[in-house]
Amino acid sequence: MSSVNGFVIPEFYPVREAFEQLLMSDQEKGASLAIVHRGELVVDIWGGTADEDEQQGWQQDTIANAFSCTKGIATVCVLKAVEQGLFSLNDLITDHWPEFRQEGKAHLRISDILSHKTGVSAIDHMVQPEHLYDWNVMCAAVAEQAPWWAYGTHGYAPLTFGWMIGEVFQRATGRSIGQFLQQEIAGPLNLDCFIGTPESEFHRCAKIGRGRPVKGDPMVDNLFKEIMTNPTGVCSKAFANPTSAQRGTNSKAWREMELPSANGHTNGRALATLYGALANGGAHQGVQILKPETLNLCWSETVRGYDPVLRTDTRFSTGFMMSQESRLAKFGGTRSFGHPGAGGSIGFADPDKALGFGFIHNLMGPYILVDPRAEALIEAAYDCLS
């Protein structure tokens, strides 16, 4: 099932060709890809298979776990709530969550969560696998956790980002991020996008599989060596504590729970529509997602440099990862912002090109920032722009 469905305007036909080549290779099972340019949906394609037995074709409404692409979606919710006056990014975390002050964390602000500056990138004691699905237990563990390093260092928080920003958000607004997403963003924009997927939508969730290990990429080799040889270190704990975070991706419990760092389910069209609006004044079809003055936070760098969790250089704005010039870290221009997800999915906005890009798939790769499969599609898109 390698045929490509959907539409592409003629100027972007090379993107369709690159997508078709990907589906015909052994590097992919199923995927959706969409691009919004200057407010217009110019690419909306999908193809391949959505199930483990390769019998069910990927459909227009298929959704899949976007992993850390979820962080960008959650950040849009946070910024929207700030616009509504529900809290401020400068608020102390403890203004809303007093228990978080443990282990010398009373000085941290909500903005520090979004810029990965809390130092709480992982939980150091082993968490029981079943506790992954218990929000209160995980938030208590995060509140009790001491920072892994002194304030001033930024270190990516693959999982704990979700409990930190989610608990603050819920206490400040009275709604979870997943509820806010549906009521304030996904609903008004008619986006296929969930943080906490209802069981009624499970029939269109693609099954996530894992591709072959890749050796020879320095970033991949460096991180995986650290994870395997130092099981008590921050890298291992950040990605695999609790261990169920690595194993439960296709389970009912994983899909249904809300984890604003990792378990959003969506497709390429929804990501491209969301980021296309953010790249083009913050509105889509008359619906204002974020005000122009808020958008400045999205593309304004807050931290950059060596990241002790990802063991490579990273660059963040308020809640979004930003493009870098190095290979497998670049997505668009210097002001491009968005988020890649574990395994290779990615969504981003390029405000200088008024472009929104969304790629969601179901065969995970091992790359750290931008997967080579996504990189090839991004390059094809930018070749069309030039």
GROMACS .gro file of C-alpha atoms in nm:
model
  386
    1MET     CA    1   0.000   0.000   0.000
    2SER     CA    2   0.250   0.260  -0.115
    3SER     CA    3   0.006   0.472  -0.320
    4VAL     CA    4  -0.024   0.839  -0.224
    5ASN     CA    5  -0.368   0.988  -0.167
    6GLY     CA    6  -0.475   1.349  -0.126
    7PHE     CA    7  -0.381   1.657  -0.323
    8VAL     CA    8  -0.084   1.881  -0.401
    9ILE     CA    9  -0.088   2.206  -0.595
   10PRO     CA   10   0.140   2.186  -0.900
   11GLU     CA   11   0.415   2.407  -0.756
   12PHE     CA   12   0.467   2.158  -0.472
   13TYR     CA   13   0.453   1.837  -0.677
   14PRO     CA   14   0.818   1.748  -0.593
   15VAL     CA   15   0.706   1.712  -0.231
   16ARG     CA   16   0.459   1.443  -0.338
   17GLU     CA   17   0.736   1.264  -0.528
   18ALA     CA   18   0.964   1.269  -0.222
   19PHE     CA   19   0.678   1.140  -0.004
   20GLU     CA   20   0.602   0.860  -0.251
   21GLN     CA   21   0.968   0.756  -0.260
   22LEU     CA   22   0.965   0.736   0.119
   23LEU     CA   23   0.656   0.514   0.126
   24MET     CA   24   0.801   0.284  -0.140
   25SER     CA   25   1.119   0.233   0.063
   26ASP     CA   26   1.162   0.003   0.361
   27GLN     CA   27   1.206   0.308   0.585
   28GLU     CA   28   0.837   0.379   0.631
   29LYS     CA   29   0.500   0.211   0.686
   30GLY     CA   30   0.240   0.486   0.683
   31ALA     CA   31   0.234   0.863   0.712
   32SER     CA   32   0.057   1.190   0.649
   33LEU     CA   33   0.219   1.511   0.531
   34ALA     CA   34   0.070   1.857   0.494
   35ILE     CA   35   0.198   2.206   0.420
   36VAL     CA   36   0.020   2.538   0.460
   37HIS     CA   37   0.174   2.833   0.274
   38ARG     CA   38   0.049   3.189   0.316
   39GLY     CA   39  -0.271   3.059   0.469
   40GLU     CA   40  -0.342   2.808   0.191
   41LEU     CA   41  -0.328   2.429   0.228
   42VAL     CA   42  -0.094   2.343  -0.061
   43VAL     CA   43  -0.003   1.984   0.032
   44ASP     CA   44  -0.232   1.733   0.203
   45ILE     CA   45  -0.124   1.376   0.134
   46TRP     CA   46  -0.120   1.041   0.308
   47GLY     CA   47  -0.042   0.680   0.229
   48GLY     CA   48   0.100   0.347   0.343
   49THR     CA   49  -0.040   0.130   0.617
   50ALA     CA   50  -0.168   0.206   0.964
   51ASP     CA   51  -0.167  -0.137   1.128
   52GLU     CA   52   0.095  -0.395   1.227
   53ASP     CA   53  -0.020  -0.652   0.967
   54GLU     CA   54  -0.008  -0.396   0.684
   55GLN     CA   55  -0.368  -0.469   0.592
   56GLN     CA   56  -0.527  -0.139   0.692
   57GLY     CA   57  -0.443   0.157   0.472
   58TRP     CA   58  -0.361   0.498   0.613
   59GLN     CA   59  -0.672   0.713   0.564
   60GLN     CA   60  -0.739   1.085   0.545
   61ASP     CA   61  -0.856   1.084   0.908
   62THR     CA   62  -0.587   0.851   1.049
   63ILE     CA   63  -0.413   0.992   1.354
   64ALA     CA   64  -0.099   0.872   1.531
   65ASN     CA   65   0.100   0.937   1.846
   66ALA     CA   66   0.306   1.250   1.783
   67PHE     CA   67   0.532   1.205   2.088
   68SER     CA   68   0.717   1.531   2.163
   69CYS     CA   69   0.536   1.719   1.888
   70THR     CA   70   0.280   1.732   2.170
   71LYS     CA   71   0.496   1.988   2.351
   72GLY     CA   72   0.440   2.244   2.078
   73ILE     CA   73   0.064   2.185   2.084
   74ALA     CA   74   0.060   2.218   2.462
   75THR     CA   75   0.260   2.539   2.441
   76VAL     CA   76   0.000   2.696   2.213
   77CYS     CA   77  -0.260   2.616   2.481
   78VAL     CA   78  -0.040   2.775   2.749
   79LEU     CA   79   0.013   3.093   2.549
   80LYS     CA   80  -0.358   3.115   2.471
   81ALA     CA   81  -0.442   3.084   2.841
   82VAL     CA   82  -0.188   3.357   2.921
   83GLU     CA   83  -0.358   3.582   2.666
   84GLN     CA   84  -0.687   3.516   2.846
   85GLY     CA   85  -0.532   3.640   3.170
   86LEU     CA   86  -0.557   3.306   3.351
   87PHE     CA   87  -0.192   3.319   3.464
   88SER     CA   88   0.141   3.476   3.368
   89LEU     CA   89   0.458   3.316   3.239
   90ASN     CA   90   0.638   3.514   3.510
   91ASP     CA   91   0.434   3.355   3.787
   92LEU     CA   92   0.629   3.138   4.027
   93ILE     CA   93   0.534   2.775   3.982
   94THR     CA   94   0.462   2.768   4.355
   95ASP     CA   95   0.203   3.046   4.316
   96HIS     CA   96  -0.021   2.773   4.175
   97TRP     CA   97   0.148   2.453   4.297
   98PRO     CA   98   0.295   2.509   4.646
   99GLU     CA   99   0.422   2.151   4.678
  100PHE     CA  100   0.672   2.216   4.398
  101ARG     CA  101   0.889   2.425   4.631
  102GLN     CA  102   1.060   2.110   4.767
  103GLU     CA  103   1.436   2.062   4.713
  104GLY     CA  104   1.507   2.430   4.654
  105LYS     CA  105   1.273   2.488   4.361
  106ALA     CA  106   1.070   2.779   4.505
  107HIS     CA  107   1.239   3.034   4.274
  108LEU     CA  108   1.137   2.865   3.948
  109ARG     CA  109   0.883   3.028   3.718
  110ILE     CA  110   0.638   2.891   3.464
  111SER     CA  111   0.861   3.027   3.187
  112ASP     CA  112   1.142   2.803   3.316
  113ILE     CA  113   0.933   2.494   3.243
  114LEU     CA  114   0.878   2.607   2.886
  115SER     CA  115   1.249   2.682   2.834
  116HIS     CA  116   1.361   2.351   2.994
  117LYS     CA  117   1.544   2.539   3.271
  118THR     CA  118   1.392   2.380   3.584
  119GLY     CA  119   1.660   2.111   3.615
  120VAL     CA  120   1.379   1.859   3.670
  121SER     CA  121   1.445   1.671   3.349
  122ALA     CA  122   1.393   1.329   3.506
  123ILE     CA  123   1.289   1.151   3.824
  124ASP     CA  124   1.589   0.988   3.987
  125HIS     CA  125   1.413   0.715   4.191
  126MET     CA  126   1.264   0.426   3.998
  127VAL     CA  127   0.895   0.478   3.929
  128GLN     CA  128   0.665   0.175   3.910
  129PRO     CA  129   0.552   0.117   3.550
  130GLU     CA  130   0.182   0.142   3.635
  131HIS     CA  131   0.233   0.483   3.797
  132LEU     CA  132   0.290   0.637   3.453
  133TYR     CA  133  -0.088   0.645   3.422
  134ASP     CA  134  -0.153   0.797   3.766
  135TRP     CA  135  -0.137   1.175   3.726
  136ASN     CA  136  -0.128   1.253   4.098
  137VAL     CA  137   0.152   1.006   4.171
  138MET     CA  138   0.367   1.142   3.889
  139CYS     CA  139   0.309   1.505   3.986
  140ALA     CA  140   0.404   1.425   4.345
  141ALA     CA  141   0.725   1.260   4.222
  142VAL     CA  142   0.809   1.565   4.012
  143ALA     CA  143   0.740   1.800   4.304
  144GLU     CA  144   0.973   1.599   4.528
  145GLN     CA  145   1.254   1.582   4.271
  146ALA     CA  146   1.569   1.788   4.324
  147PRO     CA  147   1.711   1.967   4.018
  148TRP     CA  148   1.984   1.770   3.844
  149TRP     CA  149   2.201   2.082   3.808
  150ALA     CA  150   2.227   2.441   3.924
  151TYR     CA  151   1.990   2.700   3.779
  152GLY     CA  152   2.111   2.843   3.451
  153THR     CA  153   2.167   2.518   3.261
  154HIS     CA  154   1.894   2.412   3.022
  155GLY     CA  155   1.830   2.041   2.984
  156TYR     CA  156   1.551   1.884   2.783
  157ALA     CA  157   1.266   1.728   2.984
  158PRO     CA  158   1.122   1.455   2.757
  159LEU     CA  159   0.848   1.338   2.996
  160THR     CA  160   0.851   1.557   3.306
  161PHE     CA  161   0.773   1.866   3.099
  162GLY     CA  162   0.420   1.728   3.068
  163TRP     CA  163   0.353   1.684   3.438
  164MET     CA  164   0.511   2.018   3.527
  165ILE     CA  165   0.326   2.234   3.275
  166GLY     CA  166   0.010   2.024   3.296
  167GLU     CA  167  -0.024   2.050   3.675
  168VAL     CA  168   0.043   2.424   3.681
  169PHE     CA  169  -0.205   2.475   3.397
  170GLN     CA  170  -0.479   2.272   3.561
  171ARG     CA  171  -0.439   2.443   3.897
  172ALA     CA  172  -0.435   2.789   3.740
  173THR     CA  173  -0.723   2.743   3.494
  174GLY     CA  174  -0.940   2.466   3.634
  175ARG     CA  175  -0.906   2.275   3.306
  176SER     CA  176  -0.652   2.026   3.184
  177ILE     CA  177  -0.445   2.112   2.877
  178GLY     CA  178  -0.628   1.839   2.686
  179GLN     CA  179  -0.967   1.989   2.772
  180PHE     CA  180  -0.850   2.340   2.687
  181LEU     CA  181  -0.711   2.216   2.354
  182GLN     CA  182  -1.048   2.077   2.250
  183GLN     CA  183  -1.252   2.374   2.368
  184GLU     CA  184  -1.031   2.663   2.262
  185ILE     CA  185  -0.819   2.544   1.967
  186ALA     CA  186  -0.892   2.205   1.810
  187GLY     CA  187  -1.270   2.250   1.826
  188PRO     CA  188  -1.288   2.601   1.674
  189LEU     CA  189  -1.032   2.510   1.406
  190ASN     CA  190  -1.175   2.161   1.339
  191LEU     CA  191  -0.836   2.000   1.400
  192ASP     CA  192  -0.781   1.627   1.445
  193CYS     CA  193  -0.572   1.678   1.756
  194PHE     CA  194  -0.600   1.523   2.102
  195ILE     CA  195  -0.405   1.517   2.426
  196GLY     CA  196  -0.601   1.238   2.587
  197THR     CA  197  -0.765   1.053   2.298
  198PRO     CA  198  -1.126   0.934   2.351
  199GLU     CA  199  -1.185   0.564   2.301
  200SER     CA  200  -1.435   0.657   2.030
  201GLU     CA  201  -1.138   0.767   1.816
  202PHE     CA  202  -0.922   0.456   1.868
  203HIS     CA  203  -1.039   0.296   1.543
  204ARG     CA  204  -0.842   0.554   1.347
  205CYS     CA  205  -0.523   0.549   1.556
  206ALA     CA  206  -0.226   0.409   1.365
  207LYS     CA  207  -0.021   0.142   1.539
  208ILE     CA  208   0.330   0.262   1.620
  209GLY     CA  209   0.617   0.032   1.523
  210ARG     CA  210   0.994   0.057   1.558
  211GLY     CA  211   1.241   0.060   1.272
  212ARG     CA  212   1.583  -0.095   1.260
  213PRO     CA  213   1.856   0.055   1.481
  214VAL     CA  214   2.083   0.301   1.303
  215LYS     CA  215   2.454   0.316   1.375
  216GLY     CA  216   2.708   0.568   1.259
  217ASP     CA  217   2.530   0.892   1.339
  218PRO     CA  218   2.735   1.068   1.611
  219MET     CA  219   2.436   1.222   1.791
  220VAL     CA  220   2.249   0.892   1.803
  221ASP     CA  221   2.553   0.689   1.903
  222ASN     CA  222   2.652   0.932   2.177
  223LEU     CA  223   2.310   0.945   2.342
  224PHE     CA  224   2.234   0.574   2.321
  225LYS     CA  225   2.576   0.483   2.457
  226GLU     CA  226   2.512   0.708   2.758
  227ILE     CA  227   2.166   0.561   2.814
  228MET     CA  228   2.291   0.202   2.796
  229THR     CA  229   2.608   0.242   3.002
  230ASN     CA  230   2.477   0.478   3.271
  231PRO     CA  231   2.130   0.357   3.378
  232THR     CA  232   2.124   0.588   3.682
  233GLY     CA  233   2.219   0.899   3.484
  234VAL     CA  234   1.985   1.175   3.376
  235CYS     CA  235   1.969   1.061   3.011
  236SER     CA  236   1.846   0.713   3.095
  237LYS     CA  237   1.606   0.835   3.363
  238ALA     CA  238   1.469   1.112   3.141
  239PHE     CA  239   1.360   0.878   2.862
  240ALA     CA  240   1.289   0.551   3.041
  241ASN     CA  241   1.163   0.618   3.392
  242PRO     CA  242   0.906   0.479   3.424
  243THR     CA  243   0.993   0.202   3.180
  244SER     CA  244   0.631   0.180   3.063
  245ALA     CA  245   0.685   0.506   2.872
  246GLN     CA  246   0.890   0.304   2.622
  247ARG     CA  247   0.651   0.011   2.592
  248GLY     CA  248   0.291   0.126   2.618
  249THR     CA  249   0.253   0.346   2.312
  250ASN     CA  250  -0.028   0.145   2.152
  251SER     CA  251  -0.215   0.071   2.474
  252LYS     CA  252  -0.557   0.199   2.573
  253ALA     CA  253  -0.412   0.349   2.892
  254TRP     CA  254  -0.148   0.548   2.701
  255ARG     CA  255  -0.390   0.685   2.446
  256GLU     CA  256  -0.653   0.787   2.699
  257MET     CA  257  -0.434   0.957   2.958
  258GLU     CA  258  -0.316   1.313   2.921
  259LEU     CA  259   0.059   1.371   2.906
  260PRO     CA  260   0.121   1.712   2.744
  261SER     CA  261   0.482   1.622   2.671
  262ALA     CA  262   0.443   1.300   2.480
  263ASN     CA  263   0.105   1.143   2.400
  264GLY     CA  264  -0.075   1.381   2.168
  265HIS     CA  265  -0.245   1.209   1.874
  266THR     CA  266  -0.284   1.402   1.550
  267ASN     CA  267  -0.199   1.404   1.178
  268GLY     CA  268  -0.001   1.611   0.933
  269ARG     CA  269  -0.295   1.827   0.830
  270ALA     CA  270  -0.373   1.936   1.185
  271LEU     CA  271  -0.010   2.022   1.260
  272ALA     CA  272   0.035   2.212   0.934
  273THR     CA  273  -0.289   2.404   0.989
  274LEU     CA  274  -0.190   2.500   1.344
  275TYR     CA  275   0.164   2.604   1.256
  276GLY     CA  276   0.053   2.760   0.929
  277ALA     CA  277  -0.165   2.997   1.129
  278LEU     CA  278   0.119   3.078   1.371
  279ALA     CA  279   0.346   3.152   1.073
  280ASN     CA  280   0.093   3.385   0.917
  281GLY     CA  281  -0.026   3.632   1.181
  282GLY     CA  282  -0.174   3.382   1.426
  283ALA     CA  283  -0.514   3.332   1.260
  284HIS     CA  284  -0.682   3.064   1.048
  285GLN     CA  285  -1.007   3.121   0.857
  286GLY     CA  286  -1.108   3.405   1.084
  287VAL     CA  287  -1.019   3.226   1.407
  288GLN     CA  288  -0.743   3.406   1.601
  289ILE     CA  289  -0.528   3.141   1.772
  290LEU     CA  290  -0.265   3.374   1.915
  291LYS     CA  291  -0.230   3.750   1.899
  292PRO     CA  292   0.056   3.896   1.690
  293GLU     CA  293   0.231   4.024   2.002
  294THR     CA  294   0.225   3.675   2.155
  295LEU     CA  295   0.379   3.525   1.843
  296ASN     CA  296   0.701   3.709   1.920
  297LEU     CA  297   0.753   3.467   2.211
  298CYS     CA  298   0.734   3.172   1.972
  299TRP     CA  299   1.035   3.275   1.764
  300SER     CA  300   1.240   3.457   2.028
  301GLU     CA  301   1.523   3.238   2.153
  302THR     CA  302   1.539   3.192   2.532
  303VAL     CA  303   1.818   2.934   2.562
  304ARG     CA  304   2.081   2.774   2.342
  305GLY     CA  305   2.388   2.559   2.385
  306TYR     CA  306   2.489   2.215   2.505
  307ASP     CA  307   2.201   2.010   2.644
  308PRO     CA  308   2.311   1.748   2.902
  309VAL     CA  309   2.003   1.534   2.839
  310LEU     CA  310   2.016   1.516   2.460
  311ARG     CA  311   2.399   1.544   2.471
  312THR     CA  312   2.405   1.785   2.181
  313ASP     CA  313   2.335   2.153   2.123
  314THR     CA  314   1.973   2.262   2.140
  315ARG     CA  315   1.790   2.590   2.100
  316PHE     CA  316   1.453   2.681   2.251
  317SER     CA  317   1.207   2.968   2.257
  318THR     CA  318   0.914   2.978   2.500
  319GLY     CA  319   0.798   2.619   2.472
  320PHE     CA  320   0.920   2.546   2.121
  321MET     CA  321   1.236   2.389   1.985
  322MET     CA  322   1.402   2.614   1.729
  323SER     CA  323   1.585   2.534   1.409
  324GLN     CA  324   1.964   2.511   1.407
  325GLU     CA  325   2.206   2.521   1.119
  326SER     CA  326   2.363   2.181   1.186
  327ARG     CA  327   2.261   1.867   1.000
  328LEU     CA  328   1.955   1.685   1.140
  329ALA     CA  329   1.872   1.988   1.353
  330LYS     CA  330   1.752   2.228   1.083
  331PHE     CA  331   1.389   2.287   0.992
  332GLY     CA  332   1.346   2.610   0.802
  333GLY     CA  333   1.506   2.944   0.882
  334THR     CA  334   1.656   3.085   1.200
  335ARG     CA  335   1.316   3.197   1.333
  336SER     CA  336   1.148   2.862   1.262
  337PHE     CA  337   0.989   2.708   1.570
  338GLY     CA  338   0.797   2.390   1.643
  339HIS     CA  339   0.884   2.049   1.777
  340PRO     CA  340   1.008   1.715   1.650
  341GLY     CA  341   0.876   1.399   1.810
  342ALA     CA  342   1.054   1.078   1.907
  343GLY     CA  343   1.066   0.850   1.606
  344GLY     CA  344   1.063   1.117   1.337
  345SER     CA  345   0.736   1.314   1.331
  346ILE     CA  346   0.762   1.695   1.325
  347GLY     CA  347   0.552   2.009   1.309
  348PHE     CA  348   0.689   2.361   1.271
  349ALA     CA  349   0.624   2.716   1.157
  350ASP     CA  350   0.853   2.934   0.949
  351PRO     CA  351   0.728   3.292   0.993
  352ASP     CA  352   0.969   3.425   0.733
  353LYS     CA  353   0.812   3.201   0.467
  354ALA     CA  354   0.457   3.203   0.612
  355LEU     CA  355   0.481   2.823   0.611
  356GLY     CA  356   0.339   2.555   0.837
  357PHE     CA  357   0.464   2.197   0.807
  358GLY     CA  358   0.326   1.875   0.959
  359PHE     CA  359   0.456   1.519   0.919
  360ILE     CA  360   0.319   1.229   1.124
  361HIS     CA  361   0.408   0.864   1.073
  362ASN     CA  362   0.411   0.528   1.249
  363LEU     CA  363   0.754   0.369   1.199
  364MET     CA  364   0.986   0.510   1.464
  365GLY     CA  365   1.349   0.587   1.396
  366PRO     CA  366   1.624   0.655   1.653
  367TYR     CA  367   1.724   1.008   1.561
  368ILE     CA  368   1.745   1.279   1.826
  369LEU     CA  369   1.624   1.600   1.661
  370VAL     CA  370   1.523   1.593   1.292
  371ASP     CA  371   1.484   1.248   1.136
  372PRO     CA  372   1.647   1.210   0.790
  373ARG     CA  373   1.308   1.107   0.646
  374ALA     CA  374   1.151   1.432   0.765
  375GLU     CA  375   1.461   1.623   0.657
  376ALA     CA  376   1.419   1.501   0.298
  377LEU     CA  377   1.057   1.615   0.291
  378ILE     CA  378   1.146   1.954   0.440
  379GLU     CA  379   1.420   2.003   0.182
  380ALA     CA  380   1.175   1.918  -0.097
  381ALA     CA  381   0.929   2.176   0.038
  382TYR     CA  382   1.191   2.451   0.053
  383ASP     CA  383   1.315   2.367  -0.296
  384CYS     CA  384   0.961   2.439  -0.415
  385LEU     CA  385   0.959   2.774  -0.236
  386SER     CA  386   1.283   2.881  -0.400
   0.00000   0.00000   0.00000
